[in-house]
PDB file of C-alpha atoms in Angstrom:
ATOM      1  CA  MET A  69      -7.279  16.153  11.242  1.00 40.00           C
ATOM      2  CA  GLU A  70      -5.892  13.583  13.949  1.00 40.00           C
ATOM      3  CA  GLU A  71      -6.554  14.058  17.736  1.00 39.00           C
ATOM      4  CA  GLU A  72      -3.760  15.537  20.100  1.00 40.00           C
ATOM      5  CA  VAL A  73      -2.416  13.542  22.623  1.00 38.00           C
ATOM      6  CA  PRO A  74      -3.405  16.462  26.024  1.00 40.00           C
ATOM      7  CA  SER A  75       0.763  17.570  26.974  1.00 42.00           C
ATOM      8  CA  GLY A  76      -0.519  16.249  30.440  1.00 45.00           C
ATOM      9  CA  GLY A  77      -1.199  12.929  29.369  1.00 47.00           C
ATOM     10  CA  ASP A  78       1.647  13.012  27.069  1.00 55.00           C
ATOM     11  CA  ASN A  79       3.795  13.527  31.082  1.00 61.00           C
ATOM     12  CA  ILE A  80       1.903  10.877  32.364  1.00 63.00           C
ATOM     13  CA  VAL A  81       2.135   7.742  30.098  1.00 57.00           C
ATOM     14  CA  THR A  82       5.714   8.626  29.742  1.00 66.00           C
ATOM     15  CA  GLU A  83       6.761   8.454  33.109  1.00 70.00           C
ATOM     16  CA  TYR A  84       4.319   5.956  34.111  1.00 69.00           C
ATOM     17  CA  ASN A  85       5.205   2.073  32.625  1.00 73.00           C
ATOM     18  CA  THR A  86       1.957   0.975  33.803  1.00 74.00           C
ATOM     19  CA  TYR A  87      -1.710   2.330  35.073  1.00 60.00           C
ATOM     20  CA  GLU A  88      -0.963   0.782  38.617  1.00 66.00           C
ATOM     21  CA  ASP A  89       2.090   2.682  38.956  1.00 68.00           C
ATOM     22  CA  PHE A  90       0.350   5.602  38.173  1.00 60.00           C
ATOM     23  CA  LEU A  91      -1.873   5.313  40.634  1.00 54.00           C
ATOM     24  CA  ASP A  92       0.254   4.302  43.118  1.00 62.00           C
ATOM     25  CA  SER A  93       2.046   8.212  42.515  1.00 58.00           C
ATOM     26  CA  GLN A  94      -1.075   9.147  43.707  1.00 63.00           C
ATOM     27  CA  ILE A  95      -1.309   7.086  47.203  1.00 55.00           C
ATOM     28  CA  THR A  96       0.378   8.981  50.386  1.00 59.00           C
ATOM     29  CA  SER A  97       1.972   7.315  53.103  1.00 58.00           C
ATOM     30  CA  LEU A  98      -0.798   8.904  55.490  1.00 57.00           C
ATOM     31  CA  ASP A  99      -3.646   6.964  53.251  1.00 52.00           C
ATOM     32  CA  LEU A 100      -1.805   3.723  53.449  1.00 50.00           C
ATOM     33  CA  TYR A 101      -1.995   4.539  56.813  1.00 51.00           C
ATOM     34  CA  TYR A 102      -5.487   4.490  57.575  1.00 52.00           C
ATOM     35  CA  LEU A 103      -6.825   2.441  54.752  1.00 54.00           C
ATOM     36  CA  GLU A 104      -3.859  -0.710  55.495  1.00 53.00           C
ATOM     37  CA  ASP A 105      -5.145  -1.548  51.798  1.00 57.00           C
ATOM     38  CA  GLU A 106      -3.499  -0.818  48.762  1.00 59.00           C
ATOM     39  CA  GLU A 107      -5.758  -2.125  46.225  1.00 65.00           C
ATOM     40  CA  LEU A 108      -8.633  -0.021  48.244  1.00 56.00           C
ATOM     41  CA  ALA A 109      -6.587   3.163  47.822  1.00 54.00           C
ATOM     42  CA  ARG A 110      -5.973   2.698  44.431  1.00 55.00           C
ATOM     43  CA  GLN A 111      -9.403   2.769  43.510  1.00 60.00           C
ATOM     44  CA  LEU A 112     -10.042   5.620  45.241  1.00 53.00           C
ATOM     45  CA  VAL A 113      -7.619   6.820  43.456  1.00 53.00           C
ATOM     46  CA  GLU A 114      -9.349   5.463  40.258  1.00 56.00           C
ATOM     47  CA  LEU A 115     -12.551   7.343  41.668  1.00 52.00           C
ATOM     48  CA  GLY A 116     -11.249  10.577  42.193  1.00 55.00           C
ATOM     49  CA  TYR A 117     -11.443  10.283  46.231  1.00 50.00           C
ATOM     50  CA  ARG A 118      -7.601  10.388  46.670  1.00 51.00           C
ATOM     51  CA  GLY A 119      -4.674  11.742  45.000  1.00 52.00           C
ATOM     52  CA  SER A 120      -3.554  15.161  44.246  1.00 56.00           C
ATOM     53  CA  GLY A 121      -2.547  14.529  40.632  1.00 59.00           C
ATOM     54  CA  GLU A 122      -5.081  14.344  37.043  1.00 59.00           C
ATOM     55  CA  VAL A 123      -7.922  11.669  37.753  1.00 61.00           C
ATOM     56  CA  LEU A 124      -7.293   9.063  34.313  1.00 61.00           C
ATOM     57  CA  LYS A 125      -9.659   6.222  33.924  1.00 68.00           C
ATOM     58  CA  ARG A 126      -7.404   3.090  33.451  1.00 67.00           C
ATOM     59  CA  GLU A 127      -9.213   2.776  30.020  1.00 74.00           C
ATOM     60  CA  GLU A 128      -8.040   6.897  29.236  1.00 75.00           C
ATOM     61  CA  PHE A 129      -4.870   5.508  30.753  1.00 69.00           C
ATOM     62  CA  GLU A 130      -4.593   2.858  28.078  1.00 74.00           C
ATOM     63  CA  ALA A 131      -5.178   5.053  25.489  1.00 78.00           C
ATOM     64  CA  ARG A 132      -2.717   7.866  25.675  1.00 75.00           C
ATOM     65  CA  LYS A 133       0.141   5.432  26.101  1.00 75.00           C
ATOM     66  CA  ALA A 134      -0.979   4.022  22.879  1.00 78.00           C
ATOM     67  CA  ALA A 135      -0.668   7.258  21.275  1.00 78.00           C
ATOM     68  CA  ALA A 136       1.929   8.389  22.325  1.00 76.00           C
ATOM     69  CA  GLU A 137       3.668   4.967  21.581  1.00 73.00           C
ATOM     70  CA  ALA A 138       2.579   5.051  17.858  1.00 73.00           C
ATOM     71  CA  SER A 139       3.812   8.600  17.672  1.00 71.00           C
ATOM     72  CA  ARG A 140       7.190   7.922  18.970  1.00 69.00           C
ATOM     73  CA  LEU A 141       6.978   4.953  16.588  1.00 66.00           C
ATOM     74  CA  SER A 142       6.471   7.289  13.760  1.00 62.00           C
ATOM     75  CA  LYS A 143       9.169   9.419  14.678  1.00 65.00           C
ATOM     76  CA  ARG A 144      11.066   7.381  14.538  1.00 58.00           C
ATOM     77  CA  SER A 145       9.934   5.577  10.819  1.00 52.00           C
ATOM     78  CA  GLN A 146      10.159   8.958   9.719  1.00 57.00           C
ATOM     79  CA  GLN A 147      13.667   9.125  10.736  1.00 51.00           C
ATOM     80  CA  LYS A 148      14.731   5.676   9.249  1.00 54.00           C
ATOM     81  CA  SER A 149      13.099   6.494   5.841  1.00 80.00           C
ATOM     82  CA  LEU A 150      14.727   9.622   5.632  1.00 92.00           C
ATOM     83  CA  ALA A 151      18.141   8.739   2.973  1.00 92.00           C
ATOM     84  CA  SER A 152      20.379  11.500   4.270  1.00 93.00           C
ATOM     85  CA  SER A 153      19.457  10.385   7.964  1.00 91.00           C
ATOM     86  CA  GLY A 154      23.039   9.702   9.609  1.00 88.00           C
ATOM     87  CA  LYS A 155      25.154  10.506   6.995  1.00 89.00           C
ATOM     88  CA  ASP A 156      28.242  12.906   7.082  1.00 89.00           C
ATOM     89  CA  LEU A 157      27.322  16.056   4.684  1.00 92.00           C
ATOM     90  CA  ARG A 158      29.830  17.753   3.800  1.00 92.00           C
ATOM     91  CA  ASP A 159      29.392  18.628   0.413  1.00 95.00           C
ATOM     92  CA  PRO A 160      26.963  21.856   0.357  1.00 96.00           C
ATOM     93  CA  PHE A 161      24.471  20.416  -2.419  1.00 97.00           C
ATOM     94  CA  HIS A 162      23.922  16.772   0.203  1.00 97.00           C
ATOM     95  CA  ARG A 163      23.178  19.434   2.681  1.00 96.00           C
ATOM     96  CA  ALA A 164      20.725  21.099   0.910  1.00 97.00           C
ATOM     97  CA  LEU A 165      19.286  18.032  -0.375  1.00 97.00           C
ATOM     98  CA  ALA A 166      18.637  16.761   3.220  1.00 96.00           C
ATOM     99  CA  GLN A 167      17.180  20.004   4.105  1.00 96.00           C
ATOM    100  CA  ARG A 168      14.538  19.167   1.363  1.00 96.00           C
ATOM    101  CA  GLU A 169      13.855  15.633   1.980  1.00 96.00           C
ATOM    102  CA  GLU A 170      11.610  15.220   3.879  1.00 94.00           C
ATOM    103  CA  ALA A 171       9.314  18.239   2.411  1.00 95.00           C
ATOM    104  CA  ASN A 172       9.788  16.479  -0.560  1.00 96.00           C
ATOM    105  CA  ARG A 173       8.669  13.216   0.573  1.00 93.00           C
ATOM    106  CA  SER A 174       5.858  13.996   2.342  1.00 92.00           C
ATOM    107  CA  GLY A 175       4.464  16.582  -1.002  1.00 92.00           C
ATOM    108  CA  LYS A 176       4.623  19.914   1.380  1.00 94.00           C
ATOM    109  CA  MET A 177       7.196  20.419  -1.459  1.00 96.00           C
ATOM    110  CA  THR A 178       8.112  19.740  -5.192  1.00 97.00           C
ATOM    111  CA  SER A 179      11.206  21.216  -5.711  1.00 98.00           C
ATOM    112  CA  ILE A 180      13.343  20.952  -9.152  1.00 98.00           C
ATOM    113  CA  LEU A 181      17.009  20.145  -9.613  1.00 98.00           C
ATOM    114  CA  PHE A 182      19.166  21.571 -12.520  1.00 98.00           C
ATOM    115  CA  ILE A 183      22.577  20.227 -12.635  1.00 98.00           C
ATOM    116  CA  ARG A 184      25.061  21.171 -15.092  1.00 98.00           C
ATOM    117  CA  ASP A 185      28.030  18.468 -14.708  1.00 98.00           C
ATOM    118  CA  ARG A 186      30.586  15.964 -17.013  1.00 97.00           C
ATOM    119  CA  ASN A 187      29.112  12.295 -17.286  1.00 95.00           C
ATOM    120  CA  ALA A 188      31.023   9.552 -16.795  1.00 94.00           C
ATOM    121  CA  ARG A 189      31.974   9.316 -20.614  1.00 94.00           C
ATOM    122  CA  GLY A 190      33.455  13.168 -19.974  1.00 96.00           C
ATOM    123  CA  GLN A 191      30.596  14.697 -22.003  1.00 96.00           C
ATOM    124  CA  GLU A 192      28.761  18.419 -20.471  1.00 97.00           C
ATOM    125  CA  VAL A 193      25.044  17.130 -19.622  1.00 98.00           C
ATOM    126  CA  SER A 194      22.416  19.934 -18.262  1.00 98.00           C
ATOM    127  CA  GLY A 195      19.261  19.255 -17.034  1.00 97.00           C
ATOM    128  CA  TYR A 196      15.824  19.573 -14.751  1.00 98.00           C
ATOM    129  CA  ILE A 197      15.276  17.011 -12.253  1.00 98.00           C
ATOM    130  CA  ASP A 198      12.074  16.802 -10.203  1.00 98.00           C
ATOM    131  CA  TYR A 199      13.494  15.621  -6.892  1.00 98.00           C
ATOM    132  CA  ALA A 200       9.894  14.537  -5.153  1.00 97.00           C
ATOM    133  CA  HIS A 201       9.638  12.223  -8.098  1.00 96.00           C
ATOM    134  CA  ARG A 202      13.408  10.859  -8.037  1.00 96.00           C
ATOM    135  CA  LEU A 203      12.883  10.490  -4.381  1.00 95.00           C
ATOM    136  CA  LYS A 204       9.788   7.830  -4.740  1.00 93.00           C
ATOM    137  CA  THR A 205      11.635   5.758  -7.521  1.00 93.00           C
ATOM    138  CA  GLU A 206      15.559   5.605  -6.659  1.00 94.00           C
ATOM    139  CA  ASP A 207      17.447   4.778  -3.671  1.00 94.00           C
ATOM    140  CA  PHE A 208      18.912   7.963  -2.903  1.00 95.00           C
ATOM    141  CA  GLU A 209      21.284   6.980  -0.083  1.00 94.00           C
ATOM    142  CA  PRO A 210      24.420   6.031  -2.656  1.00 94.00           C
ATOM    143  CA  TYR A 211      23.838   9.925  -3.319  1.00 95.00           C
ATOM    144  CA  PHE A 212      24.540  11.491   0.215  1.00 95.00           C
ATOM    145  CA  SER A 213      27.331   8.705   0.792  1.00 92.00           C
ATOM    146  CA  GLY A 214      29.011   9.663  -1.726  1.00 91.00           C
ATOM    147  CA  LYS A 215      29.146   6.785  -3.938  1.00 93.00           C
ATOM    148  CA  LYS A 216      27.390   8.231  -6.488  1.00 94.00           C
ATOM    149  CA  ARG A 217      26.911  11.232  -8.308  1.00 95.00           C
ATOM    150  CA  LEU A 218      23.396  12.517  -9.247  1.00 97.00           C
ATOM    151  CA  LEU A 219      23.128  13.375 -12.728  1.00 97.00           C
ATOM    152  CA  PRO A 220      20.585  14.132 -15.378  1.00 97.00           C
ATOM    153  CA  ARG A 221      18.726  11.700 -17.566  1.00 96.00           C
ATOM    154  CA  PRO A 222      17.120  11.657 -20.584  1.00 96.00           C
ATOM    155  CA  SER A 223      14.034  10.164 -18.762  1.00 95.00           C
ATOM    156  CA  ASP A 224      13.846  13.512 -16.085  1.00 97.00           C
ATOM    157  CA  LEU A 225      11.656  16.490 -16.781  1.00 97.00           C
ATOM    158  CA  SER A 226      14.213  17.835 -19.106  1.00 96.00           C
ATOM    159  CA  PHE A 227      17.942  16.467 -20.741  1.00 97.00           C
ATOM    160  CA  TYR A 228      20.446  18.396 -22.814  1.00 96.00           C
ATOM    161  CA  ASN A 229      23.697  16.617 -23.723  1.00 97.00           C
ATOM    162  CA  TRP A 230      26.192  19.401 -25.224  1.00 97.00           C
ATOM    163  CA  GLU A 231      28.580  17.449 -27.119  1.00 95.00           C
ATOM    164  CA  THR A 232      25.669  14.924 -28.869  1.00 95.00           C
ATOM    165  CA  GLN A 233      22.909  17.833 -28.684  1.00 95.00           C
ATOM    166  CA  THR A 234      20.686  14.970 -27.558  1.00 93.00           C
ATOM    167  CA  SER A 235      17.661  16.702 -26.122  1.00 94.00           C
ATOM    168  CA  THR A 236      14.588  15.353 -24.345  1.00 95.00           C
ATOM    169  CA  SER A 237      11.592  17.024 -21.813  1.00 94.00           C
ATOM    170  CA  ASN A 238       9.476  14.242 -20.056  1.00 96.00           C
ATOM    171  CA  PRO A 239       6.089  15.210 -17.770  1.00 96.00           C
ATOM    172  CA  THR A 240       6.452  13.878 -14.229  1.00 97.00           C
ATOM    173  CA  PRO A 241       4.138  12.823 -11.954  1.00 96.00           C
ATOM    174  CA  ASN A 242       4.470  16.541  -9.980  1.00 97.00           C
ATOM    175  CA  TYR A 243       5.182  18.623 -13.738  1.00 97.00           C
ATOM    176  CA  GLN A 244       4.105  19.360 -17.089  1.00 96.00           C
ATOM    177  CA  VAL A 245       6.932  20.488 -19.416  1.00 96.00           C
ATOM    178  CA  ILE A 246       6.003  23.859 -21.458  1.00 93.00           C
ATOM    179  CA  ALA A 247       8.765  23.820 -23.818  1.00 81.00           C
ATOM    180  CA  GLU A 248       7.827  25.635 -26.714  1.00 74.00           C
ATOM    181  CA  ASN A 249       6.898  29.456 -25.207  1.00 71.00           C
ATOM    182  CA  ALA A 250       8.148  32.826 -25.132  1.00 69.00           C
ATOM    183  CA  SER A 251       9.285  32.766 -21.789  1.00 69.00           C
ATOM    184  CA  GLY A 252      11.570  29.891 -22.789  1.00 81.00           C
ATOM    185  CA  LEU A 253      11.220  26.382 -20.416  1.00 90.00           C
ATOM    186  CA  LEU A 254       8.901  26.647 -18.098  1.00 96.00           C
ATOM    187  CA  PHE A 255       6.809  23.868 -15.738  1.00 97.00           C
ATOM    188  CA  LYS A 256       3.278  23.854 -14.713  1.00 96.00           C
ATOM    189  CA  ASN A 257       2.778  21.731 -10.951  1.00 96.00           C
ATOM    190  CA  LYS A 258       0.144  19.433 -11.667  1.00 95.00           C
ATOM    191  CA  ARG A 259      -1.440  20.262  -7.972  1.00 93.00           C
ATOM    192  CA  ASP A 260      -1.810  23.892  -7.848  1.00 93.00           C
ATOM    193  CA  ARG A 261      -1.979  24.323 -11.418  1.00 94.00           C
ATOM    194  CA  LYS A 262       1.147  26.937 -10.993  1.00 95.00           C
ATOM    195  CA  ILE A 263       4.162  27.984 -13.180  1.00 95.00           C
ATOM    196  CA  LEU A 264       7.633  27.786 -12.303  1.00 96.00           C
ATOM    197  CA  ASN A 265      10.000  30.019 -14.578  1.00 95.00           C
ATOM    198  CA  VAL A 266      13.564  28.426 -14.624  1.00 95.00           C
ATOM    199  CA  ASP A 267      14.646  31.392 -16.564  1.00 92.00           C
ATOM    200  CA  PRO A 268      17.914  33.012 -14.406  1.00 91.00           C
ATOM    201  CA  LYS A 269      16.643  36.193 -15.928  1.00 90.00           C
ATOM    202  CA  ALA A 270      13.293  36.386 -14.803  1.00 91.00           C
ATOM    203  CA  PRO A 271      12.515  38.510 -11.984  1.00 92.00           C
ATOM    204  CA  SER A 272      10.773  35.620 -10.007  1.00 94.00           C
ATOM    205  CA  PRO A 273      10.772  32.003 -10.579  1.00 95.00           C
ATOM    206  CA  GLY A 274       6.870  32.443 -10.079  1.00 94.00           C
ATOM    207  CA  ASP A 275       3.657  32.020  -6.819  1.00 94.00           C
ATOM    208  CA  ASN A 276       4.807  30.274  -3.709  1.00 94.00           C
ATOM    209  CA  SER A 277       9.235  29.662  -5.207  1.00 96.00           C
ATOM    210  CA  THR A 278      12.038  30.485  -4.662  1.00 97.00           C
ATOM    211  CA  ARG A 279      15.314  29.908  -6.831  1.00 97.00           C
ATOM    212  CA  SER A 280      18.456  29.055  -4.515  1.00 97.00           C
ATOM    213  CA  THR A 281      22.114  28.673  -6.187  1.00 97.00           C
ATOM    214  CA  ILE A 282      24.332  26.169  -4.704  1.00 97.00           C
ATOM    215  CA  ASP A 283      28.557  26.433  -4.922  1.00 97.00           C
ATOM    216  CA  THR A 284      30.006  22.938  -4.999  1.00 96.00           C
ATOM    217  CA  PRO A 285      33.239  21.915  -5.363  1.00 95.00           C
ATOM    218  CA  ARG A 286      31.400  18.335  -7.053  1.00 94.00           C
ATOM    219  CA  TYR A 287      29.238  20.330 -10.235  1.00 97.00           C
ATOM    220  CA  ILE A 288      30.135  23.067 -12.772  1.00 97.00           C
ATOM    221  CA  GLN A 289      26.552  24.450 -11.843  1.00 98.00           C
ATOM    222  CA  VAL A 290      23.983  23.839  -9.275  1.00 98.00           C
ATOM    223  CA  VAL A 291      20.435  25.496  -8.792  1.00 98.00           C
ATOM    224  CA  ILE A 292      17.937  24.927  -6.889  1.00 98.00           C
ATOM    225  CA  TYR A 293      13.974  25.721  -7.672  1.00 98.00           C
ATOM    226  CA  ASP A 294      11.978  25.108  -4.337  1.00 98.00           C
ATOM    227  CA  HIS A 295       7.913  25.242  -5.036  1.00 97.00           C
ATOM    228  CA  ILE A 296       5.787  25.237  -1.891  1.00 95.00           C
ATOM    229  CA  THR A 297       2.291  23.503  -2.884  1.00 84.00           C
ATOM    230  CA  ARG A 298      -0.959  24.879  -1.275  1.00 68.00           C
ATOM    231  CA  ARG A 299      -4.467  22.419  -2.106  1.00 57.00           C
ATOM    232  CA  LYS A 300      -7.388  24.430  -2.115  1.00 48.00           C
ATOM    233  CA  THR A 301      -9.673  23.841   0.929  1.00 39.00           C
TER     234      THR A 301
END
């Protein structure tokens, strides 16, 4: 677990650019009048003999400054790494994907997308997509910007072409496909071994899972199954 930077330290290191600036903030005009030496006044503040604020050694100030900068860069990097960041998301499906992007990238959630629509040849296709896996193996910026349409492929968890009767199923790093089952198509999460039931008539998709129907004019049907992954501690 990462050590948290104290909130007080956060304020100090963001307010003052240098340690000297911090020391100067603790020195009063009266101190300078009596001491007649700015450097001596700084030394007294550092030793705790002067100043009304928090006593902070140079090493601690620099450490907090570095931690605050690392945190800022990490947040900026995370924002840049999200393909949905800064996009004009007008379609409800795009917004739903954007809301789940960070959680699927970080492993907190593994969503399965059911999509039914027509491909470029006009053939009706449907299938289940491992969203987290696709995010890691494909650039999603064209999807969020509307340049490409997200459709199931024969390489996804499950794929069916209604015209050619082509049917495929494939395991992914996150899910195992259980096709031969009385309950219909099931997916087993490889991390916590929980079963996700995609049968719309089932009372629940499973433990730690939810089912959301997305109304979008761009697709015939879209359903998102969200599974919160809970690692054993």
